[in-house]
mmCIF file with all atom_site columns, C-alpha atoms in Angstrom:
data_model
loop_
_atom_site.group_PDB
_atom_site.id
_atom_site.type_symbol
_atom_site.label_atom_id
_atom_site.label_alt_id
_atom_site.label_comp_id
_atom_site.label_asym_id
_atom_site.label_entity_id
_atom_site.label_seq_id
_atom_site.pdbx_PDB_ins_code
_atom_site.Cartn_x
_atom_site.Cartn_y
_atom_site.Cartn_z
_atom_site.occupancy
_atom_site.B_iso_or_equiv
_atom_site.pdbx_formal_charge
_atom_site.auth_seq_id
_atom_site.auth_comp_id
_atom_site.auth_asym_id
_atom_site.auth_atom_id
_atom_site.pdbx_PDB_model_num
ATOM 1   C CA . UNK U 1 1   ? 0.000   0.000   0.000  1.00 73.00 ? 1   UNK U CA 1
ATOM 2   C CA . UNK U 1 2   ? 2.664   2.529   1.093  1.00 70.00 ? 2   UNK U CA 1
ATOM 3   C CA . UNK U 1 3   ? 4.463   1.616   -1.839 1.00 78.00 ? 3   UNK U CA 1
ATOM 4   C CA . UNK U 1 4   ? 1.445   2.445   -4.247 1.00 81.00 ? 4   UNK U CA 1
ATOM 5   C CA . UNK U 1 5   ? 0.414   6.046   -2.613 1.00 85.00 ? 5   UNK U CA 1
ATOM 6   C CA . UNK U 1 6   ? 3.711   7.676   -1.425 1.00 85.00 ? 6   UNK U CA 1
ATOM 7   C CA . UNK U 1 7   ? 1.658   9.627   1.051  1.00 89.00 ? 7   UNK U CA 1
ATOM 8   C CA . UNK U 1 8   ? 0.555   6.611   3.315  1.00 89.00 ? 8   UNK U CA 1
ATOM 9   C CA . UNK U 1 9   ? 2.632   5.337   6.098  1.00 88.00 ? 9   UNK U CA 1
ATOM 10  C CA . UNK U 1 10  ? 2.190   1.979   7.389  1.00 86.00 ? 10  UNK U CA 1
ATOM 11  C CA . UNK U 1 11  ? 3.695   1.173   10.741 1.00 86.00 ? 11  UNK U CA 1
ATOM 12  C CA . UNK U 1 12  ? 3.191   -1.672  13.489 1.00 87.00 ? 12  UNK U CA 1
ATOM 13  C CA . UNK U 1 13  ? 3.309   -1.068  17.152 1.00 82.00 ? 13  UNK U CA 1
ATOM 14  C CA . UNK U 1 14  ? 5.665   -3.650  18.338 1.00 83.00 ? 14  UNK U CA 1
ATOM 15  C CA . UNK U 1 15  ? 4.130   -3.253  22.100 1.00 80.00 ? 15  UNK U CA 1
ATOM 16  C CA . UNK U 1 16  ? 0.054   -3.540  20.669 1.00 82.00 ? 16  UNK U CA 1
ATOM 17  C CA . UNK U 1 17  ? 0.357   -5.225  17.985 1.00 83.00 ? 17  UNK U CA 1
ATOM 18  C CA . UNK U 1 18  ? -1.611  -2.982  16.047 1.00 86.00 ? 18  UNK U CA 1
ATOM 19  C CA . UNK U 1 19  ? -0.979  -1.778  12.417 1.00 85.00 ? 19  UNK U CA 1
ATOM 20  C CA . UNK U 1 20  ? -0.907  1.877   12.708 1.00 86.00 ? 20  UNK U CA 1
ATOM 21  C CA . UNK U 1 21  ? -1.801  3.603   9.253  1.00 87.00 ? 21  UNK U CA 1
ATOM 22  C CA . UNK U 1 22  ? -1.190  7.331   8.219  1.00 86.00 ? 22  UNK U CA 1
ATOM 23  C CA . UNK U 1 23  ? -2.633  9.506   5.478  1.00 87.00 ? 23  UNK U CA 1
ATOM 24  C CA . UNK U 1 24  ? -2.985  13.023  4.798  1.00 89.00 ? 24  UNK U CA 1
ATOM 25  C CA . UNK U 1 25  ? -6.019  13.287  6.281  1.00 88.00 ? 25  UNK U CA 1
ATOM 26  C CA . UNK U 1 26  ? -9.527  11.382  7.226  1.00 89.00 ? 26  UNK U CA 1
ATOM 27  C CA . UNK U 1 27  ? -10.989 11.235  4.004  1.00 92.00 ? 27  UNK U CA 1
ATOM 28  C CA . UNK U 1 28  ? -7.591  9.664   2.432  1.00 91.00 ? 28  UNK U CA 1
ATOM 29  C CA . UNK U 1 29  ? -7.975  7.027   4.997  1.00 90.00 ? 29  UNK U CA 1
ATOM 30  C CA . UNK U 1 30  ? -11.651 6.312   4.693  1.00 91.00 ? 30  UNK U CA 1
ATOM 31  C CA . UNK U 1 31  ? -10.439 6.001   0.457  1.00 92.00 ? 31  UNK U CA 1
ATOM 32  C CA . UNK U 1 32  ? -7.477  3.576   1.401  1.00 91.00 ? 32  UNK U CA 1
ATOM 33  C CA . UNK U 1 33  ? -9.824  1.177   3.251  1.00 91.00 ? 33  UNK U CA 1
ATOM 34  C CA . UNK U 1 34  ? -12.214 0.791   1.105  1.00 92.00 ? 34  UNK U CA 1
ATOM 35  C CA . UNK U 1 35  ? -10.057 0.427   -1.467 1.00 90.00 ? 35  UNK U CA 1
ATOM 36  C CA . UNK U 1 36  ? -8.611  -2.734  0.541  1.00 89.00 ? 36  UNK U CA 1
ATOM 37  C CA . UNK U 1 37  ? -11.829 -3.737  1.588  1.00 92.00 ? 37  UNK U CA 1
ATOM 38  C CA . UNK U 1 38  ? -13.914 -3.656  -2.002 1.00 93.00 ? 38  UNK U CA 1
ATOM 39  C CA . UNK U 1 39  ? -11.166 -3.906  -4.561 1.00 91.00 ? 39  UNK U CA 1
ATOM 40  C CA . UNK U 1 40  ? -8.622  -6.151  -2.611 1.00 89.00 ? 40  UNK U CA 1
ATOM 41  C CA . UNK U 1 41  ? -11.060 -8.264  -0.312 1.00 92.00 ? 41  UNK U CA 1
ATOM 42  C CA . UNK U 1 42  ? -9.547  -7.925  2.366  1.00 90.00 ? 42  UNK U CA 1
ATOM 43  C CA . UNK U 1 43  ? -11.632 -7.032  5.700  1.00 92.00 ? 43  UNK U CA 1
ATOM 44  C CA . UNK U 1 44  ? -10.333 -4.097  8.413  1.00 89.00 ? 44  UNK U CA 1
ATOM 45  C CA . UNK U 1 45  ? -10.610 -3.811  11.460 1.00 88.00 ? 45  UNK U CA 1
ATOM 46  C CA . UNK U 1 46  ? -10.330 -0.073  12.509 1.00 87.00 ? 46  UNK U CA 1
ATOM 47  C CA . UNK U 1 47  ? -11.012 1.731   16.046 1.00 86.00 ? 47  UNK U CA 1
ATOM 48  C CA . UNK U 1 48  ? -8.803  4.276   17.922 1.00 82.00 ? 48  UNK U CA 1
ATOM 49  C CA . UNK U 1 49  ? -5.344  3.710   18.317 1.00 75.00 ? 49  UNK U CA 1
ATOM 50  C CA . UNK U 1 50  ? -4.544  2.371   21.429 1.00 76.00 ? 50  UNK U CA 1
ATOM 51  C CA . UNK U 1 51  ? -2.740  3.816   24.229 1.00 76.00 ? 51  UNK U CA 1
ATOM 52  C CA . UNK U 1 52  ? -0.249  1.896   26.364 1.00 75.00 ? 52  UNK U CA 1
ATOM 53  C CA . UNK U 1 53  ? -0.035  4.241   29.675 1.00 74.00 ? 53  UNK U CA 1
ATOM 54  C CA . UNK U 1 54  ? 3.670   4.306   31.359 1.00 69.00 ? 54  UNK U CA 1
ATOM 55  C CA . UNK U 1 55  ? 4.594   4.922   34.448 1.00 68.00 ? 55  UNK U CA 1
ATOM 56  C CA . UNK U 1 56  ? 6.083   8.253   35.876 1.00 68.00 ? 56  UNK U CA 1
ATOM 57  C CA . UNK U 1 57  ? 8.060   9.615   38.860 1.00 73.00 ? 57  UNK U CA 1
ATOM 58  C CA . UNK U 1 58  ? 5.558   10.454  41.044 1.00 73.00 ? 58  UNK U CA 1
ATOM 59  C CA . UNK U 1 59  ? 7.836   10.565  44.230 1.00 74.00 ? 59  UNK U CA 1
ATOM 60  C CA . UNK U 1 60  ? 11.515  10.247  45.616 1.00 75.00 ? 60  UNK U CA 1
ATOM 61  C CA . UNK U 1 61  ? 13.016  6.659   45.735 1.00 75.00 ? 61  UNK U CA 1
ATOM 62  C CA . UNK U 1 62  ? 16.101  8.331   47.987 1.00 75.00 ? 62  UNK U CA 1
ATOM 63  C CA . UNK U 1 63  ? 17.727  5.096   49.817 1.00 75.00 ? 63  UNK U CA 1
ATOM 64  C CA . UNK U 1 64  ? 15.690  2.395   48.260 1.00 81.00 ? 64  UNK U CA 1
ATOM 65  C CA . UNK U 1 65  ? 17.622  2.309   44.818 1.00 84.00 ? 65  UNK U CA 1
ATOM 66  C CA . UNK U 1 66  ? 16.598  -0.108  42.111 1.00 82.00 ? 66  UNK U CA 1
ATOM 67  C CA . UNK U 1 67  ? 19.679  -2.594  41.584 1.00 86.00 ? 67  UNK U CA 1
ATOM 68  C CA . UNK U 1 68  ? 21.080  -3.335  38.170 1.00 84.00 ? 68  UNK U CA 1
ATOM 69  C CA . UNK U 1 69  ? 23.468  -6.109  36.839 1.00 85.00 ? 69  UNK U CA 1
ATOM 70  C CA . UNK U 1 70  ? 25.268  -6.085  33.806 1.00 80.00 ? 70  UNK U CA 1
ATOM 71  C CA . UNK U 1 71  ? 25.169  -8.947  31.185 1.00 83.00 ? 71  UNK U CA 1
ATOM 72  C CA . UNK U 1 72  ? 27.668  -11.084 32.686 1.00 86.00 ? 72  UNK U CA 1
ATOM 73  C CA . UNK U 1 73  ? 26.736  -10.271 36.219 1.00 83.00 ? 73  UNK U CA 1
ATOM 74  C CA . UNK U 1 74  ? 30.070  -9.087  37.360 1.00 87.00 ? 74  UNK U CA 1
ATOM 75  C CA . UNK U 1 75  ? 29.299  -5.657  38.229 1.00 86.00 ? 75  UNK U CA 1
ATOM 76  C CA . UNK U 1 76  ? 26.139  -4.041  39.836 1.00 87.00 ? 76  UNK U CA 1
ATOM 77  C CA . UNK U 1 77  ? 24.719  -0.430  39.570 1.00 83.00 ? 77  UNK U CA 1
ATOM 78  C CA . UNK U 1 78  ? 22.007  1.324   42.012 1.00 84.00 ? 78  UNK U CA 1
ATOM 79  C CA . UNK U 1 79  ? 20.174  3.923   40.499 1.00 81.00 ? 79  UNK U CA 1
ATOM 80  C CA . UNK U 1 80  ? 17.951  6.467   42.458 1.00 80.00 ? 80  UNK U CA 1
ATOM 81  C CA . UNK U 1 81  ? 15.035  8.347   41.049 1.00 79.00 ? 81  UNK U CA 1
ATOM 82  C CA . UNK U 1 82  ? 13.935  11.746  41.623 1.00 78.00 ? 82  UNK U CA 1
ATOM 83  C CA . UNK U 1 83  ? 12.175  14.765  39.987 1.00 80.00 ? 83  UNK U CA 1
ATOM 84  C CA . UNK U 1 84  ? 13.729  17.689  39.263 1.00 82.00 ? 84  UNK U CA 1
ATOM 85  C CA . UNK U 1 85  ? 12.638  20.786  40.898 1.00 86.00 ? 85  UNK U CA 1
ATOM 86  C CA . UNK U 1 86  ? 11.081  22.847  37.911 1.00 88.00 ? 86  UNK U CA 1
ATOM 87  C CA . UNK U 1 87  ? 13.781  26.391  38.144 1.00 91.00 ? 87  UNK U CA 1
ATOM 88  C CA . UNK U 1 88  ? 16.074  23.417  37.046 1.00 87.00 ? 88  UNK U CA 1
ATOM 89  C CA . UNK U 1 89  ? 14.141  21.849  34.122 1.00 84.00 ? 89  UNK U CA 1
ATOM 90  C CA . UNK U 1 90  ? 13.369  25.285  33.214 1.00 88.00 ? 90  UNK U CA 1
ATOM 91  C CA . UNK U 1 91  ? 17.269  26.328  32.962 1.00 86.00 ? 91  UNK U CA 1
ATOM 92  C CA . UNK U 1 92  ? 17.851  23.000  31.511 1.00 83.00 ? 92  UNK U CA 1
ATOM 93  C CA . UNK U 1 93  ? 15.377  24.254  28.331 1.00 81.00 ? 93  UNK U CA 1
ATOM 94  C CA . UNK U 1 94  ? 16.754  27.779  28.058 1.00 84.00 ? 94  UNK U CA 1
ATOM 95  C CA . UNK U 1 95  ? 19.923  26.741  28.215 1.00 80.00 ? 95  UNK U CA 1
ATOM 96  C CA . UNK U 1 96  ? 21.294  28.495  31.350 1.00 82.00 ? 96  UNK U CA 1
ATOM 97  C CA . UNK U 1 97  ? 23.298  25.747  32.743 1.00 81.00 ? 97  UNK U CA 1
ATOM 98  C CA . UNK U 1 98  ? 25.673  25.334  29.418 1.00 77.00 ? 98  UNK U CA 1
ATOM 99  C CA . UNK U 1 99  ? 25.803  23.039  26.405 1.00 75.00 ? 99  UNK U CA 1
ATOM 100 C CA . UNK U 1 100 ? 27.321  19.542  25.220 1.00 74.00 ? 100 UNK U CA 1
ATOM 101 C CA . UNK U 1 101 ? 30.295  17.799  27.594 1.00 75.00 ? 101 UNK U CA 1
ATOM 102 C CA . UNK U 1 102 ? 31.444  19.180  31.350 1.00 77.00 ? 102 UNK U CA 1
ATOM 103 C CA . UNK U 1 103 ? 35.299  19.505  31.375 1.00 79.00 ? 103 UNK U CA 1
ATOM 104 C CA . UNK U 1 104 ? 37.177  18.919  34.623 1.00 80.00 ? 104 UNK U CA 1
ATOM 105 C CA . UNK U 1 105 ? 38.054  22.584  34.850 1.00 83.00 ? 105 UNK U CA 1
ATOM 106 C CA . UNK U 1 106 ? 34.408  23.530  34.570 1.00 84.00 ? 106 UNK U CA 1
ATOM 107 C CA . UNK U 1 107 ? 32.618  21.094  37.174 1.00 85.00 ? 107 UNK U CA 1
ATOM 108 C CA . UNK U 1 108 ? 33.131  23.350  39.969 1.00 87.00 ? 108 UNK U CA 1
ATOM 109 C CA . UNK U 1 109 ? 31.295  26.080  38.048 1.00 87.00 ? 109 UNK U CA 1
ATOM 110 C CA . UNK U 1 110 ? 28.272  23.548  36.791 1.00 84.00 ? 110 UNK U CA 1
ATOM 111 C CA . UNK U 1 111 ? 28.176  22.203  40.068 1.00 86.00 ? 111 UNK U CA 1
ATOM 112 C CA . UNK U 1 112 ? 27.846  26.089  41.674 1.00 89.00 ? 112 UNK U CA 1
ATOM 113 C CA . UNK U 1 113 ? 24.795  26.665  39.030 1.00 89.00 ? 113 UNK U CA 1
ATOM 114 C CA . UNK U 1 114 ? 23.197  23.950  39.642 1.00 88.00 ? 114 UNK U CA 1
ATOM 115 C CA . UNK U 1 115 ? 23.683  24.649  43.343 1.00 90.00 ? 115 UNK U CA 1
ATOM 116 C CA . UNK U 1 116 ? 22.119  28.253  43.040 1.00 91.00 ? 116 UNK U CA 1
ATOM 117 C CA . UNK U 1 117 ? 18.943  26.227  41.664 1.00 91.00 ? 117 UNK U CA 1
ATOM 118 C CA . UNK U 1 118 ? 18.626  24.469  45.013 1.00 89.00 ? 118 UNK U CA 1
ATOM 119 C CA . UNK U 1 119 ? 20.835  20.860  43.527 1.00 88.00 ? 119 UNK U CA 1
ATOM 120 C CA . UNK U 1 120 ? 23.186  19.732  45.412 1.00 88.00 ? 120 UNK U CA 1
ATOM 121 C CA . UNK U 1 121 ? 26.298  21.479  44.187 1.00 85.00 ? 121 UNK U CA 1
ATOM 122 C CA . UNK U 1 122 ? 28.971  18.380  45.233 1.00 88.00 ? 122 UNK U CA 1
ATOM 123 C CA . UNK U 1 123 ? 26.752  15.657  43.623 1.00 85.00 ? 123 UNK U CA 1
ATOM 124 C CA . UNK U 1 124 ? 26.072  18.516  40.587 1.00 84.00 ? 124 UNK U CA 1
ATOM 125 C CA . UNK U 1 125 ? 29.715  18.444  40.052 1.00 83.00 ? 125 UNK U CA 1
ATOM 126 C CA . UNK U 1 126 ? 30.299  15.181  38.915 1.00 81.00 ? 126 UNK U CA 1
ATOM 127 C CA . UNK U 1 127 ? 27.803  15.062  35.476 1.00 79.00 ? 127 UNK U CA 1
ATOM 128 C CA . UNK U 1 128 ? 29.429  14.822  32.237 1.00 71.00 ? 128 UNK U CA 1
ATOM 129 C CA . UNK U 1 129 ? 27.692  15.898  29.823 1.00 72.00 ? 129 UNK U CA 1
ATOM 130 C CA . UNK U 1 130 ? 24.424  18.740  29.481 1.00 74.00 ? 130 UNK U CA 1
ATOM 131 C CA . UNK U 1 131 ? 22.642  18.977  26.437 1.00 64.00 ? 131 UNK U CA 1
ATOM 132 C CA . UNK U 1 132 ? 18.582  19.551  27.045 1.00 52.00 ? 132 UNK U CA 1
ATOM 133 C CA . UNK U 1 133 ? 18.203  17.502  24.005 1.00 57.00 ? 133 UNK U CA 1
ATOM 134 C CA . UNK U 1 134 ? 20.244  14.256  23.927 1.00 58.00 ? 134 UNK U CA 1
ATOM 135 C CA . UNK U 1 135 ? 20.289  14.042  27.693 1.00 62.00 ? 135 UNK U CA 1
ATOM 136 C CA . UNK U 1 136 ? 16.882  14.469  28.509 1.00 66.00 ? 136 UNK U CA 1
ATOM 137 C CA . UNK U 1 137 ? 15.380  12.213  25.342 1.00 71.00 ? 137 UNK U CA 1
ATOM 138 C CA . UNK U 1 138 ? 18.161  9.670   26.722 1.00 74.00 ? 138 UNK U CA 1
ATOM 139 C CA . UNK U 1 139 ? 17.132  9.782   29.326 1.00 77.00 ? 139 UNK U CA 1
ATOM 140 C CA . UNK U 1 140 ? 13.226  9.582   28.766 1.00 78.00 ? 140 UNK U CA 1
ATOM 141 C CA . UNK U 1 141 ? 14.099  6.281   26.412 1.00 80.00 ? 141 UNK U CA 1
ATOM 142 C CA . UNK U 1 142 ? 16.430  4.732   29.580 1.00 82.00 ? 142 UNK U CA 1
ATOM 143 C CA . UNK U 1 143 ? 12.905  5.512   31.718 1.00 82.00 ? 143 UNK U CA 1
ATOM 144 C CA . UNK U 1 144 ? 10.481  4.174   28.999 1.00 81.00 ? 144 UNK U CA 1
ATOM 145 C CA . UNK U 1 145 ? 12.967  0.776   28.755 1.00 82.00 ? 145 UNK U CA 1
ATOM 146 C CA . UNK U 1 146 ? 12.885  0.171   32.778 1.00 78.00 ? 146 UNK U CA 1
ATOM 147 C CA . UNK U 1 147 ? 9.216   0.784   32.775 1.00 77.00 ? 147 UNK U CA 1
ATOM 148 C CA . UNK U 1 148 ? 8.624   -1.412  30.418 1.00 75.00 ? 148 UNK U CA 1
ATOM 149 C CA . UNK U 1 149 ? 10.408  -4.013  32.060 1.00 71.00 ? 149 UNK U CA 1
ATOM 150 C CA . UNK U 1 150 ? 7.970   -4.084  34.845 1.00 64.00 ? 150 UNK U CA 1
ATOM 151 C CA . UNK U 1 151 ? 8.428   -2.688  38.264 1.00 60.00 ? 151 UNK U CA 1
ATOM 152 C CA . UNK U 1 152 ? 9.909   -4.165  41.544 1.00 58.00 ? 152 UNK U CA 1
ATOM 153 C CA . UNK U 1 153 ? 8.389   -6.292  43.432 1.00 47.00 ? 153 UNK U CA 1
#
C-alpha cells in the first residue's frame, strides 16, 4: 500500500500489535480502506489507536535504589530516582546551565549553578555531559525501557 500512494505510512506497534496507518487526512484514509476492503477483499478492522499508559516519577526513591546487573553479572549499579525541581528543568530548556560535555576545569562552576537552583552542588559536580536535548530524550528512552520491564516487586 505505502508503496502504491507515497503519502501513506504503514507502521506496526511492536508493544500492541496494532498496524498503525497514516494519510494526509480522514478522508484519504476512509479512500485507502475501502479500497482494501472492495477492490482487494480484504476485511479491516479499525477503532482508535490504542494507548499503552507508562509509568512516571511520582515521588523520591532516595535510599531504596533499584539494583542493576550487567550482562555477565560481574558488576552491579544502584540507580535512584527523583524529579527535578522545575527552576532546574526550566534552565535545563533555556539553556542556562551550558551546552554539550562538562570539562574537569568547569565542574566546579556547573556544580555552583546547579547549586544556586537548590541541587546539590557536590553531587552537581560530577555530570558529564548537558545537552537539554540528547540528555533528557536519553534519558526519557532509559525511563520508557525500565518501565517497560515491569516494576519491583
Amino acid at each position: 500500500m505505502a508503496k502504491s500512494d507515497a503519502s501513506l505510512s504503514v507502521d506496526t506497534n511492536h508493544e500492541t500489535g496494532e498496524a498503525l496507518l497514516s494519510g494526509m487526512g480522514e478522508l484519504h484514509l476512509e479512500i485507502t480502506i475501502y479500497r482494501l476492503e472492495e477492490e482487494q477483499g480484504i476485511k479491516v478492522n479499525q477503532s482508535n489507536p490504542i494507548v499503552v499508559y507508562r509509568e512516571s516519577i511520582g515521588a523520591d526513591n532516595k535510599g531504596r535504589p533499584f539494583e542493576g546487573k550487567s550482562p555477565n553479572r560481574h558488576n552491579r549499579f544502584y540507580v535512584e530516582v527523583e524529579q527535578l525541581p522545575e527552576n532546574v528543568i526550566t534552565a535545563l530548556r533555556e539553556g542556562d546551565l551550558g551546552d554539550g560535555p562538562v570539562r574537569n576545569k568547569d565542574a566546579k562552576e556547573v556544580g555552583n549553578k546547579f547549586g544556586e537552583l537548590g541541587m546539590d552542588k557536590d553531587l552537581m559536580r560530577k555530570i558529564y555531559a548537558i545537552n537539554a536535548t540528547t540528555v533528557l530524550s536519553t534519558i526519557r528512552r532509559v525511563f520508557r525501557i525500565c518501565m517497560k520491564r515491569g516494576s519491583l516487586s
